[in-house]
Amino acid sequence: MRLKPLLPALAVLASTVLALPAIAADTSGTGEPAFRALYKELVETNTAPGEGSCTLAAQRMQARLKAAGYTDADIHLFIPDSAPKDGGIVAVLRGTGSKKKAILLLAHIDVVAAKRSDWTRDPFTLIEEGGYFYGRGTSDDKAQAAIWTDLLIRLKQEGYRPKRDIKMALTCGEETEGVFNGAHWLSTEHKDWIDADFALNEGANGQLDETGRKIALNIEAAEKVYQDFKLETTNPGGHSSRPVPENAIYQMSTALPKIGALEFPVMLNDATRAYFTRMAPIVGGESGAAMLAIVKNPMDSAANAILSKNPQWHSMLRTTCVATLIEGGHALNALPQHVSANVNCRIFPGVSVDDVQAALVRAVADPAVKVSVVEPRSLATPAPALGPDILGPIEKVSAELWPGVPVVPTMTTGATDGIYTSAAGIPTYGVEGLFVDPDEGHIHGLNERVGVQSLMDARRFMYRLVKLYAAQ
């Protein structure tokens, strides 16, 4: 893809540098006032699809990095020709020449749309109230984007020289289908900018109970692959006054319950084995015992039945497929000529799209129902290995900050931009250090929020963690 010349962007950048907000004096020595100012600027830069601009947010982060001493050689600001509002930024703090490849810090800066009339507060004004920050993107994912940018600035100001390069990529397009996705573009067109030994990304939070007690720090070590399939039935049609047995609606209505009854086999990987093993003593009781049993024997039907009562655990144990949309017919007084349905599958890492399609065809068992693949969203990549070189530093820093809180690897049943970097050969892990309430901070919903102390603790966690990795 050809990128737009950056002269207009640099003009905006120059004005942005001059407009950087004043920063309160820091008497703590932690840089928290500067971080709060950066976070506020990022949250208050509207990056929702259509009305907002990721490019402006990237330019503002570039201005801060350059003010801290990063040069043009350290920064790639990219603005797609086809989507001038969907730009992003890659920056690097260069190491001293370790043979180990870089660490990549990945975050998306686009957010889900938010209507002011629906919110209690202005979604694009950062508001601190009752121990929380409110605003669209306060958690997903501008918390991490702000922490990464602040981290690079702090390390530069400290004169810190890591053994290995530390790279950062802030991208657009994660929240919206069918738009320019910066992580995908970088992974396929400019992998050299982001190439790394591994990447840290969003994907898993720490869990709080209803009283605010920390239950576990989750680490995303795998994620499912999103894939849609289209089911279609066609028929010659005719006048509704002369019905015939072959009816496209009836054929589809027979096929869909078979999809609903389709149960894929139990599968485990490093992430889910660790999850069920470490969650068993936390959950306890019958479910805890079932977790240990399924790890010991994935074919244990009794354990499977117990765990599958929980929709999250059921989904973590297998590929799942579900009908999500249906449309058909063309007139009230005519026999239907065409009916289609969308079946959304979340595929267990390492399982091929072709195998899932074949399973759907076998389940339907009707040649009159065509099953096709909707444009693939991502490659079916295996889960990255979760060795002590990755998990050890996380456990060390977590024990220092939150003694007694278990670190629990997990597999997200959704998807992040990690699907693209992992497919490009950069193992990607969801590590945030951000503890959230049981309501998950209303992510994607109204009045999104994050705990102020939780955000500051996550900043401390990431600062220590990245330094440990950088010193390897």
GROMACS .gro file of C-alpha atoms in nm:
model
  472
    1MET     CA    1   0.000   0.000   0.000
    2ARG     CA    2   0.126   0.348  -0.084
    3LEU     CA    3   0.137   0.585   0.211
    4LYS     CA    4   0.053   0.952   0.195
    5PRO     CA    5   0.339   1.201   0.213
    6LEU     CA    6   0.387   1.315   0.571
    7LEU     CA    7   0.429   1.689   0.510
    8PRO     CA    8   0.068   1.771   0.612
    9ALA     CA    9   0.107   1.541   0.910
   10LEU     CA   10   0.427   1.716   1.014
   11ALA     CA   11   0.250   2.051   0.997
   12VAL     CA   12  -0.014   1.918   1.235
   13LEU     CA   13   0.262   1.769   1.446
   14ALA     CA   14   0.438   2.103   1.482
   15SER     CA   15   0.121   2.267   1.606
   16THR     CA   16   0.059   1.975   1.839
   17VAL     CA   17   0.402   2.007   1.998
   18LEU     CA   18   0.333   2.371   2.074
   19ALA     CA   19  -0.005   2.278   2.221
   20LEU     CA   20   0.114   2.011   2.465
   21PRO     CA   21  -0.069   2.063   2.794
   22ALA     CA   22   0.114   2.197   3.093
   23ILE     CA   23   0.231   1.930   3.335
   24ALA     CA   24   0.202   1.975   3.710
   25ALA     CA   25   0.518   1.959   3.915
   26ASP     CA   26   0.608   1.600   4.009
   27THR     CA   27   0.704   1.581   4.375
   28SER     CA   28   0.687   1.199   4.385
   29GLY     CA   29   0.955   1.133   4.124
   30THR     CA   30   0.732   0.874   3.953
   31GLY     CA   31   0.625   1.089   3.658
   32GLU     CA   32   0.258   1.037   3.741
   33PRO     CA   33   0.145   1.392   3.653
   34ALA     CA   34   0.304   1.359   3.308
   35PHE     CA   35   0.138   1.021   3.261
   36ARG     CA   36  -0.201   1.160   3.361
   37ALA     CA   37  -0.162   1.442   3.106
   38LEU     CA   38  -0.067   1.196   2.831
   39TYR     CA   39  -0.355   0.964   2.919
   40LYS     CA   40  -0.602   1.253   2.924
   41GLU     CA   41  -0.488   1.373   2.582
   42LEU     CA   42  -0.520   1.027   2.434
   43VAL     CA   43  -0.865   0.957   2.579
   44GLU     CA   44  -0.991   1.301   2.475
   45THR     CA   45  -0.874   1.250   2.116
   46ASN     CA   46  -1.181   1.098   1.951
   47THR     CA   47  -1.071   0.789   1.758
   48ALA     CA   48  -1.413   0.632   1.699
   49PRO     CA   49  -1.475   0.510   1.342
   50GLY     CA   50  -1.595   0.777   1.102
   51GLU     CA   51  -1.603   1.083   1.324
   52GLY     CA   52  -1.270   1.036   1.500
   53SER     CA   53  -0.907   1.022   1.388
   54CYS     CA   54  -0.645   0.769   1.492
   55THR     CA   55  -0.401   0.970   1.281
   56LEU     CA   56  -0.438   1.270   1.509
   57ALA     CA   57  -0.388   1.053   1.816
   58ALA     CA   58  -0.074   0.900   1.661
   59GLN     CA   59   0.059   1.244   1.574
   60ARG     CA   60   0.005   1.363   1.930
   61MET     CA   61   0.192   1.063   2.070
   62GLN     CA   62   0.469   1.125   1.816
   63ALA     CA   63   0.497   1.482   1.943
   64ARG     CA   64   0.546   1.360   2.297
   65LEU     CA   65   0.807   1.105   2.194
   66LYS     CA   66   1.003   1.365   1.998
   67ALA     CA   67   0.985   1.608   2.288
   68ALA     CA   68   1.144   1.333   2.500
   69GLY     CA   69   1.436   1.295   2.260
   70TYR     CA   70   1.330   1.040   2.000
   71THR     CA   71   1.443   1.125   1.647
   72ASP     CA   72   1.289   1.075   1.305
   73ALA     CA   73   1.504   0.762   1.271
   74ASP     CA   74   1.332   0.615   1.580
   75ILE     CA   75   0.974   0.676   1.465
   76HIS     CA   76   0.755   0.562   1.176
   77LEU     CA   77   0.431   0.758   1.147
   78PHE     CA   78   0.217   0.585   0.882
   79ILE     CA   79  -0.099   0.724   0.723
   80PRO     CA   80  -0.277   0.497   0.474
   81ASP     CA   81  -0.366   0.660   0.145
   82SER     CA   82  -0.705   0.486   0.144
   83ALA     CA   83  -0.790   0.579   0.504
   84PRO     CA   84  -0.626   0.908   0.606
   85LYS     CA   85  -0.784   0.902   0.953
   86ASP     CA   86  -0.657   0.550   1.032
   87GLY     CA   87  -0.289   0.621   1.080
   88GLY     CA   88  -0.063   0.476   1.345
   89ILE     CA   89   0.288   0.496   1.483
   90VAL     CA   90   0.584   0.266   1.543
   91ALA     CA   91   0.868   0.380   1.771
   92VAL     CA   92   1.183   0.210   1.899
   93LEU     CA   93   1.415   0.253   2.195
   94ARG     CA   94   1.735   0.100   2.066
   95GLY     CA   95   1.926  -0.153   2.271
   96THR     CA   96   2.297  -0.206   2.320
   97GLY     CA   97   2.321  -0.487   2.070
   98SER     CA   98   2.191  -0.805   2.233
   99LYS     CA   99   2.164  -1.107   2.005
  100LYS     CA  100   1.806  -1.141   2.122
  101LYS     CA  101   1.539  -0.985   1.904
  102ALA     CA  102   1.329  -0.691   2.016
  103ILE     CA  103   1.026  -0.679   2.244
  104LEU     CA  104   0.713  -0.538   2.077
  105LEU     CA  105   0.462  -0.336   2.282
  106LEU     CA  106   0.134  -0.340   2.090
  107ALA     CA  107  -0.188  -0.145   2.154
  108HIS     CA  108  -0.476  -0.016   1.944
  109ILE     CA  109  -0.585   0.345   1.970
  110ASP     CA  110  -0.923   0.322   1.796
  111VAL     CA  111  -1.234   0.289   2.011
  112VAL     CA  112  -1.595   0.178   1.979
  113ALA     CA  113  -1.837   0.456   1.885
  114ALA     CA  114  -2.002   0.643   2.174
  115LYS     CA  115  -2.304   0.875   2.154
  116ARG     CA  116  -2.302   1.166   2.397
  117SER     CA  117  -2.681   1.148   2.436
  118ASP     CA  118  -2.654   0.792   2.570
  119TRP     CA  119  -2.379   0.855   2.824
  120THR     CA  120  -2.408   1.007   3.170
  121ARG     CA  121  -2.083   1.196   3.102
  122ASP     CA  122  -1.917   1.318   2.783
  123PRO     CA  123  -1.746   1.003   2.650
  124PHE     CA  124  -1.456   1.203   2.507
  125THR     CA  125  -1.380   1.403   2.820
  126LEU     CA  126  -1.170   1.224   3.081
  127ILE     CA  127  -1.356   1.252   3.410
  128GLU     CA  128  -1.219   1.135   3.747
  129GLU     CA  129  -1.499   1.054   3.987
  130GLY     CA  130  -1.537   0.820   4.283
  131GLY     CA  131  -1.202   0.652   4.230
  132TYR     CA  132  -1.259   0.585   3.858
  133PHE     CA  133  -1.162   0.741   3.528
  134TYR     CA  134  -1.465   0.761   3.296
  135GLY     CA  135  -1.451   0.793   2.918
  136ARG     CA  136  -1.451   0.592   2.598
  137GLY     CA  137  -1.127   0.400   2.572
  138THR     CA  138  -1.024   0.457   2.934
  139SER     CA  139  -0.966   0.083   2.947
  140ASP     CA  140  -0.999  -0.054   2.593
  141ASP     CA  141  -0.731   0.012   2.484
  142LYS     CA  142  -0.601   0.361   2.556
  143ALA     CA  143  -0.492   0.260   2.905
  144GLN     CA  144  -0.232   0.031   2.757
  145ALA     CA  145  -0.146   0.267   2.470
  146ALA     CA  146  -0.082   0.545   2.723
  147ILE     CA  147   0.125   0.315   2.945
  148TRP     CA  148   0.341   0.207   2.649
  149THR     CA  149   0.401   0.564   2.528
  150ASP     CA  150   0.473   0.685   2.880
  151LEU     CA  151   0.713   0.393   2.930
  152LEU     CA  152   0.920   0.479   2.624
  153ILE     CA  153   0.931   0.843   2.733
  154ARG     CA  154   1.039   0.755   3.089
  155LEU     CA  155   1.313   0.519   2.972
  156LYS     CA  156   1.447   0.778   2.729
  157GLN     CA  157   1.448   1.049   2.995
  158GLU     CA  158   1.628   0.817   3.237
  159GLY     CA  159   1.898   0.749   2.980
  160TYR     CA  160   1.814   0.380   3.009
  161ARG     CA  161   1.980   0.152   2.755
  162PRO     CA  162   1.814  -0.188   2.723
  163LYS     CA  163   2.012  -0.487   2.605
  164ARG     CA  164   1.754  -0.552   2.333
  165ASP     CA  165   1.541  -0.309   2.131
  166ILE     CA  166   1.203  -0.211   2.273
  167LYS     CA  167   0.952  -0.139   1.997
  168MET     CA  168   0.604   0.011   2.029
  169ALA     CA  169   0.319   0.000   1.776
  170LEU     CA  170  -0.002   0.200   1.823
  171THR     CA  171  -0.251   0.106   1.552
  172CYS     CA  172  -0.605   0.164   1.431
  173GLY     CA  173  -0.881  -0.069   1.312
  174GLU     CA  174  -0.903  -0.330   1.588
  175GLU     CA  175  -1.258  -0.246   1.691
  176THR     CA  176  -1.423  -0.230   1.349
  177GLU     CA  177  -1.458  -0.486   1.072
  178GLY     CA  178  -1.387  -0.396   0.710
  179VAL     CA  179  -1.159  -0.099   0.777
  180PHE     CA  180  -0.785  -0.044   0.749
  181ASN     CA  181  -0.620  -0.241   1.027
  182GLY     CA  182  -0.277  -0.111   1.120
  183ALA     CA  183  -0.160  -0.427   1.296
  184HIS     CA  184  -0.252  -0.638   0.995
  185TRP     CA  185  -0.082  -0.396   0.756
  186LEU     CA  186   0.236  -0.384   0.963
  187SER     CA  187   0.244  -0.763   0.996
  188THR     CA  188   0.214  -0.819   0.621
  189GLU     CA  189   0.370  -0.510   0.463
  190HIS     CA  190   0.625  -0.380   0.713
  191LYS     CA  191   0.714  -0.663   0.945
  192ASP     CA  192   1.068  -0.522   0.960
  193TRP     CA  193   0.934  -0.225   1.159
  194ILE     CA  194   0.777  -0.446   1.428
  195ASP     CA  195   0.972  -0.772   1.406
  196ALA     CA  196   1.033  -0.902   1.756
  197ASP     CA  197   1.102  -1.206   1.969
  198PHE     CA  198   0.754  -1.166   2.119
  199ALA     CA  199   0.485  -0.902   2.171
  200LEU     CA  200   0.289  -0.778   2.472
  201ASN     CA  201  -0.068  -0.681   2.390
  202GLU     CA  202  -0.416  -0.648   2.540
  203GLY     CA  203  -0.633  -0.955   2.590
  204ALA     CA  204  -0.649  -1.036   2.961
  205ASN     CA  205  -0.704  -0.835   3.279
  206GLY     CA  206  -0.669  -0.898   3.646
  207GLN     CA  207  -0.993  -1.003   3.813
  208LEU     CA  208  -1.154  -0.826   4.110
  209ASP     CA  209  -1.449  -0.962   4.306
  210GLU     CA  210  -1.750  -0.757   4.414
  211THR     CA  211  -1.560  -0.625   4.717
  212GLY     CA  212  -1.257  -0.514   4.515
  213ARG     CA  213  -1.039  -0.805   4.628
  214LYS     CA  214  -0.787  -0.924   4.368
  215ILE     CA  215  -0.868  -1.280   4.261
  216ALA     CA  216  -0.615  -1.349   3.987
  217LEU     CA  217  -0.393  -1.180   3.731
  218ASN     CA  218  -0.487  -1.332   3.396
  219ILE     CA  219  -0.234  -1.358   3.115
  220GLU     CA  220  -0.364  -1.425   2.765
  221ALA     CA  221  -0.144  -1.691   2.609
  222ALA     CA  222  -0.374  -1.793   2.324
  223GLU     CA  223  -0.676  -1.666   2.138
  224LYS     CA  224  -0.932  -1.823   1.916
  225VAL     CA  225  -0.963  -1.750   1.547
  226TYR     CA  226  -1.274  -1.563   1.433
  227GLN     CA  227  -1.434  -1.703   1.118
  228ASP     CA  228  -1.777  -1.664   0.959
  229PHE     CA  229  -1.940  -1.925   0.735
  230LYS     CA  230  -2.238  -1.871   0.506
  231LEU     CA  231  -2.514  -2.128   0.469
  232GLU     CA  232  -2.731  -2.093   0.157
  233THR     CA  233  -3.037  -2.265   0.016
  234THR     CA  234  -3.185  -2.187  -0.325
  235ASN     CA  235  -3.509  -2.285  -0.491
  236PRO     CA  236  -3.696  -2.205  -0.816
  237GLY     CA  237  -3.968  -2.034  -0.613
  238GLY     CA  238  -4.318  -1.979  -0.744
  239HIS     CA  239  -4.659  -1.861  -0.633
  240SER     CA  240  -4.737  -1.908  -0.265
  241SER     CA  241  -5.082  -2.042  -0.354
  242ARG     CA  242  -4.913  -2.356  -0.492
  243PRO     CA  243  -4.661  -2.469  -0.227
  244VAL     CA  244  -4.423  -2.757  -0.295
  245PRO     CA  245  -4.222  -2.972  -0.052
  246GLU     CA  246  -3.886  -2.818  -0.159
  247ASN     CA  247  -3.887  -2.487   0.028
  248ALA     CA  248  -3.566  -2.290   0.088
  249ILE     CA  249  -3.687  -2.166   0.428
  250TYR     CA  250  -3.779  -2.516   0.545
  251GLN     CA  251  -3.444  -2.650   0.426
  252MET     CA  252  -3.259  -2.383   0.621
  253SER     CA  253  -3.477  -2.430   0.928
  254THR     CA  254  -3.384  -2.799   0.923
  255ALA     CA  255  -3.013  -2.728   0.880
  256LEU     CA  256  -2.969  -2.470   1.158
  257PRO     CA  257  -3.077  -2.693   1.451
  258LYS     CA  258  -2.812  -2.939   1.337
  259ILE     CA  259  -2.553  -2.664   1.367
  260GLY     CA  260  -2.692  -2.585   1.711
  261ALA     CA  261  -2.644  -2.947   1.816
  262LEU     CA  262  -2.288  -2.966   1.678
  263GLU     CA  263  -2.037  -3.008   1.963
  264PHE     CA  264  -1.670  -2.996   1.877
  265PRO     CA  265  -1.430  -3.217   2.078
  266VAL     CA  266  -1.247  -3.097   2.388
  267MET     CA  267  -0.900  -2.958   2.316
  268LEU     CA  268  -0.629  -2.822   2.545
  269ASN     CA  269  -0.314  -2.618   2.494
  270ASP     CA  270  -0.050  -2.468   2.725
  271ALA     CA  271  -0.272  -2.172   2.807
  272THR     CA  272  -0.588  -2.364   2.893
  273ARG     CA  273  -0.405  -2.636   3.083
  274ALA     CA  274  -0.243  -2.370   3.297
  275TYR     CA  275  -0.573  -2.186   3.334
  276PHE     CA  276  -0.772  -2.483   3.461
  277THR     CA  277  -0.486  -2.606   3.678
  278ARG     CA  278  -0.436  -2.270   3.850
  279MET     CA  279  -0.805  -2.180   3.872
  280ALA     CA  280  -0.903  -2.515   4.029
  281PRO     CA  281  -0.804  -2.422   4.387
  282ILE     CA  282  -0.953  -2.074   4.344
  283VAL     CA  283  -1.289  -2.205   4.220
  284GLY     CA  284  -1.294  -2.512   4.444
  285GLY     CA  285  -1.583  -2.754   4.484
  286GLU     CA  286  -1.722  -2.965   4.203
  287SER     CA  287  -1.606  -2.725   3.932
  288GLY     CA  288  -1.253  -2.709   4.071
  289ALA     CA  289  -1.233  -3.087   4.076
  290ALA     CA  290  -1.365  -3.099   3.719
  291MET     CA  291  -1.091  -2.858   3.609
  292LEU     CA  292  -0.819  -3.088   3.739
  293ALA     CA  293  -0.994  -3.390   3.589
  294ILE     CA  294  -1.020  -3.238   3.241
  295VAL     CA  295  -0.650  -3.146   3.244
  296LYS     CA  296  -0.563  -3.503   3.340
  297ASN     CA  297  -0.797  -3.654   3.082
  298PRO     CA  298  -0.958  -3.434   2.811
  299MET     CA  299  -1.192  -3.724   2.732
  300ASP     CA  300  -1.348  -3.715   3.080
  301SER     CA  301  -1.714  -3.669   2.985
  302ALA     CA  302  -1.832  -3.605   3.342
  303ALA     CA  303  -1.581  -3.323   3.391
  304ASN     CA  304  -1.670  -3.183   3.049
  305ALA     CA  305  -2.039  -3.179   3.140
  306ILE     CA  306  -1.974  -2.990   3.464
  307LEU     CA  307  -1.746  -2.729   3.309
  308SER     CA  308  -1.964  -2.681   3.002
  309LYS     CA  309  -2.244  -2.544   3.219
  310ASN     CA  310  -2.034  -2.228   3.228
  311PRO     CA  311  -2.044  -2.063   2.881
  312GLN     CA  312  -1.691  -1.923   2.917
  313TRP     CA  313  -1.534  -2.255   3.017
  314HIS     CA  314  -1.736  -2.438   2.752
  315SER     CA  315  -1.597  -2.206   2.486
  316MET     CA  316  -1.240  -2.233   2.618
  317LEU     CA  317  -1.249  -2.610   2.576
  318ARG     CA  318  -1.334  -2.632   2.208
  319THR     CA  319  -1.419  -2.469   1.878
  320THR     CA  320  -1.769  -2.320   1.887
  321CYS     CA  321  -2.008  -2.225   1.607
  322VAL     CA  322  -2.338  -2.041   1.636
  323ALA     CA  323  -2.595  -1.897   1.395
  324THR     CA  324  -2.600  -1.517   1.421
  325LEU     CA  325  -2.794  -1.383   1.119
  326ILE     CA  326  -3.057  -1.514   0.880
  327GLU     CA  327  -3.234  -1.360   0.581
  328GLY     CA  328  -3.446  -1.497   0.302
  329GLY     CA  329  -3.752  -1.476   0.083
  330HIS     CA  330  -3.846  -1.184  -0.138
  331ALA     CA  331  -4.224  -1.140  -0.119
  332LEU     CA  332  -4.515  -1.220   0.111
  333ASN     CA  333  -4.698  -1.406  -0.165
  334ALA     CA  334  -4.408  -1.595  -0.323
  335LEU     CA  335  -4.219  -1.911  -0.243
  336PRO     CA  336  -3.866  -1.826  -0.123
  337GLN     CA  337  -3.596  -1.848  -0.386
  338HIS     CA  338  -3.296  -1.788  -0.159
  339VAL     CA  339  -3.222  -1.809   0.213
  340SER     CA  340  -2.889  -1.745   0.378
  341ALA     CA  341  -2.762  -1.765   0.734
  342ASN     CA  342  -2.438  -1.658   0.894
  343VAL     CA  343  -2.267  -1.901   1.130
  344ASN     CA  344  -1.998  -1.743   1.343
  345CYS     CA  345  -1.722  -1.976   1.462
  346ARG     CA  346  -1.449  -1.917   1.719
  347ILE     CA  347  -1.188  -2.171   1.623
  348PHE     CA  348  -0.949  -2.333   1.871
  349PRO     CA  349  -0.588  -2.233   1.793
  350GLY     CA  350  -0.425  -2.467   1.545
  351VAL     CA  351  -0.751  -2.602   1.397
  352SER     CA  352  -0.785  -2.522   1.028
  353VAL     CA  353  -1.076  -2.333   0.877
  354ASP     CA  354  -1.114  -2.616   0.623
  355ASP     CA  355  -1.164  -2.870   0.903
  356VAL     CA  356  -1.435  -2.657   1.062
  357GLN     CA  357  -1.609  -2.611   0.729
  358ALA     CA  358  -1.602  -2.987   0.674
  359ALA     CA  359  -1.755  -3.043   1.019
  360LEU     CA  360  -2.039  -2.802   0.936
  361VAL     CA  361  -2.106  -2.981   0.608
  362ARG     CA  362  -2.118  -3.318   0.788
  363ALA     CA  363  -2.351  -3.182   1.055
  364VAL     CA  364  -2.597  -3.036   0.802
  365ALA     CA  365  -2.583  -3.352   0.589
  366ASP     CA  366  -2.786  -3.197   0.309
  367PRO     CA  367  -2.631  -3.126  -0.033
  368ALA     CA  368  -2.906  -2.867  -0.092
  369VAL     CA  369  -2.748  -2.649   0.180
  370LYS     CA  370  -2.427  -2.489   0.060
  371VAL     CA  371  -2.164  -2.405   0.324
  372SER     CA  372  -1.901  -2.150   0.219
  373VAL     CA  373  -1.625  -1.954   0.390
  374VAL     CA  374  -1.683  -1.582   0.430
  375GLU     CA  375  -1.367  -1.382   0.361
  376PRO     CA  376  -1.113  -1.511   0.615
  377ARG     CA  377  -1.030  -1.273   0.897
  378SER     CA  378  -0.706  -1.434   1.008
  379LEU     CA  379  -0.482  -1.736   0.976
  380ALA     CA  380  -0.541  -2.034   1.203
  381THR     CA  381  -0.218  -2.015   1.400
  382PRO     CA  382  -0.120  -2.237   1.691
  383ALA     CA  383  -0.100  -2.087   2.039
  384PRO     CA  384   0.246  -1.955   2.125
  385ALA     CA  385   0.454  -2.147   2.377
  386LEU     CA  386   0.428  -2.020   2.733
  387GLY     CA  387   0.772  -2.091   2.873
  388PRO     CA  388   0.949  -1.965   3.186
  389ASP     CA  389   1.120  -1.689   2.984
  390ILE     CA  390   0.776  -1.531   2.933
  391LEU     CA  391   0.588  -1.634   3.246
  392GLY     CA  392   0.874  -1.606   3.496
  393PRO     CA  393   0.915  -1.226   3.481
  394ILE     CA  394   0.538  -1.178   3.501
  395GLU     CA  395   0.519  -1.394   3.815
  396LYS     CA  396   0.816  -1.215   3.971
  397VAL     CA  397   0.677  -0.862   3.928
  398SER     CA  398   0.324  -0.970   4.021
  399ALA     CA  399   0.452  -1.124   4.345
  400GLU     CA  400   0.633  -0.798   4.428
  401LEU     CA  401   0.328  -0.579   4.372
  402TRP     CA  402   0.043  -0.814   4.466
  403PRO     CA  403   0.172  -1.088   4.700
  404GLY     CA  404  -0.047  -1.395   4.709
  405VAL     CA  405  -0.243  -1.312   4.394
  406PRO     CA  406  -0.206  -1.605   4.150
  407VAL     CA  407  -0.097  -1.551   3.790
  408VAL     CA  408  -0.335  -1.746   3.567
  409PRO     CA  409  -0.269  -1.798   3.195
  410THR     CA  410  -0.585  -1.805   2.986
  411MET     CA  411  -0.715  -1.820   2.630
  412THR     CA  412  -0.944  -1.544   2.516
  413THR     CA  413  -1.250  -1.665   2.331
  414GLY     CA  414  -1.268  -1.338   2.139
  415ALA     CA  415  -0.993  -1.190   1.927
  416THR     CA  416  -0.740  -0.906   1.935
  417ASP     CA  417  -0.484  -0.771   1.691
  418GLY     CA  418  -0.259  -1.046   1.823
  419ILE     CA  419  -0.410  -1.270   1.556
  420TYR     CA  420  -0.208  -1.078   1.298
  421THR     CA  421   0.123  -1.051   1.481
  422SER     CA  422   0.112  -1.415   1.589
  423ALA     CA  423   0.039  -1.519   1.231
  424ALA     CA  424   0.345  -1.315   1.124
  425GLY     CA  425   0.567  -1.520   1.353
  426ILE     CA  426   0.570  -1.283   1.652
  427PRO     CA  427   0.428  -1.478   1.951
  428THR     CA  428   0.185  -1.240   2.118
  429TYR     CA  429   0.069  -1.244   2.479
  430GLY     CA  430  -0.206  -1.044   2.648
  431VAL     CA  431  -0.045  -0.876   2.950
  432GLU     CA  432  -0.201  -0.564   3.100
  433GLY     CA  433  -0.161  -0.568   3.477
  434LEU     CA  434  -0.494  -0.384   3.495
  435PHE     CA  435  -0.743  -0.520   3.748
  436VAL     CA  436  -1.110  -0.469   3.659
  437ASP     CA  437  -1.444  -0.508   3.833
  438PRO     CA  438  -1.674  -0.803   3.756
  439ASP     CA  439  -1.859  -0.577   3.508
  440GLU     CA  440  -1.527  -0.544   3.317
  441GLY     CA  441  -1.548  -0.166   3.335
  442HIS     CA  442  -1.840  -0.145   3.088
  443ILE     CA  443  -1.597  -0.203   2.799
  444HIS     CA  444  -1.775  -0.134   2.466
  445GLY     CA  445  -2.076  -0.017   2.665
  446LEU     CA  446  -2.202   0.301   2.825
  447ASN     CA  447  -1.993   0.493   3.078
  448GLU     CA  448  -1.674   0.292   3.028
  449ARG     CA  449  -1.446   0.325   3.328
  450VAL     CA  450  -1.128   0.205   3.495
  451GLY     CA  451  -1.009   0.234   3.853
  452VAL     CA  452  -0.760   0.517   3.901
  453GLN     CA  453  -0.540   0.316   4.137
  454SER     CA  454  -0.568   0.012   3.912
  455LEU     CA  455  -0.435   0.214   3.619
  456MET     CA  456  -0.145   0.352   3.822
  457ASP     CA  457  -0.061   0.003   3.949
  458ALA     CA  458  -0.067  -0.131   3.592
  459ARG     CA  459   0.177   0.143   3.493
  460ARG     CA  460   0.415   0.037   3.773
  461PHE     CA  461   0.375  -0.330   3.677
  462MET     CA  462   0.455  -0.272   3.310
  463TYR     CA  463   0.754  -0.051   3.388
  464ARG     CA  464   0.917  -0.324   3.596
  465LEU     CA  465   0.814  -0.607   3.364
  466VAL     CA  466   0.943  -0.454   3.041
  467LYS     CA  467   1.274  -0.373   3.209
  468LEU     CA  468   1.310  -0.737   3.313
  469TYR     CA  469   1.242  -0.856   2.959
  470ALA     CA  470   1.474  -0.592   2.812
  471ALA     CA  471   1.759  -0.711   3.033
  472GLN     CA  472   1.733  -1.074   2.920
   0.00000   0.00000   0.00000
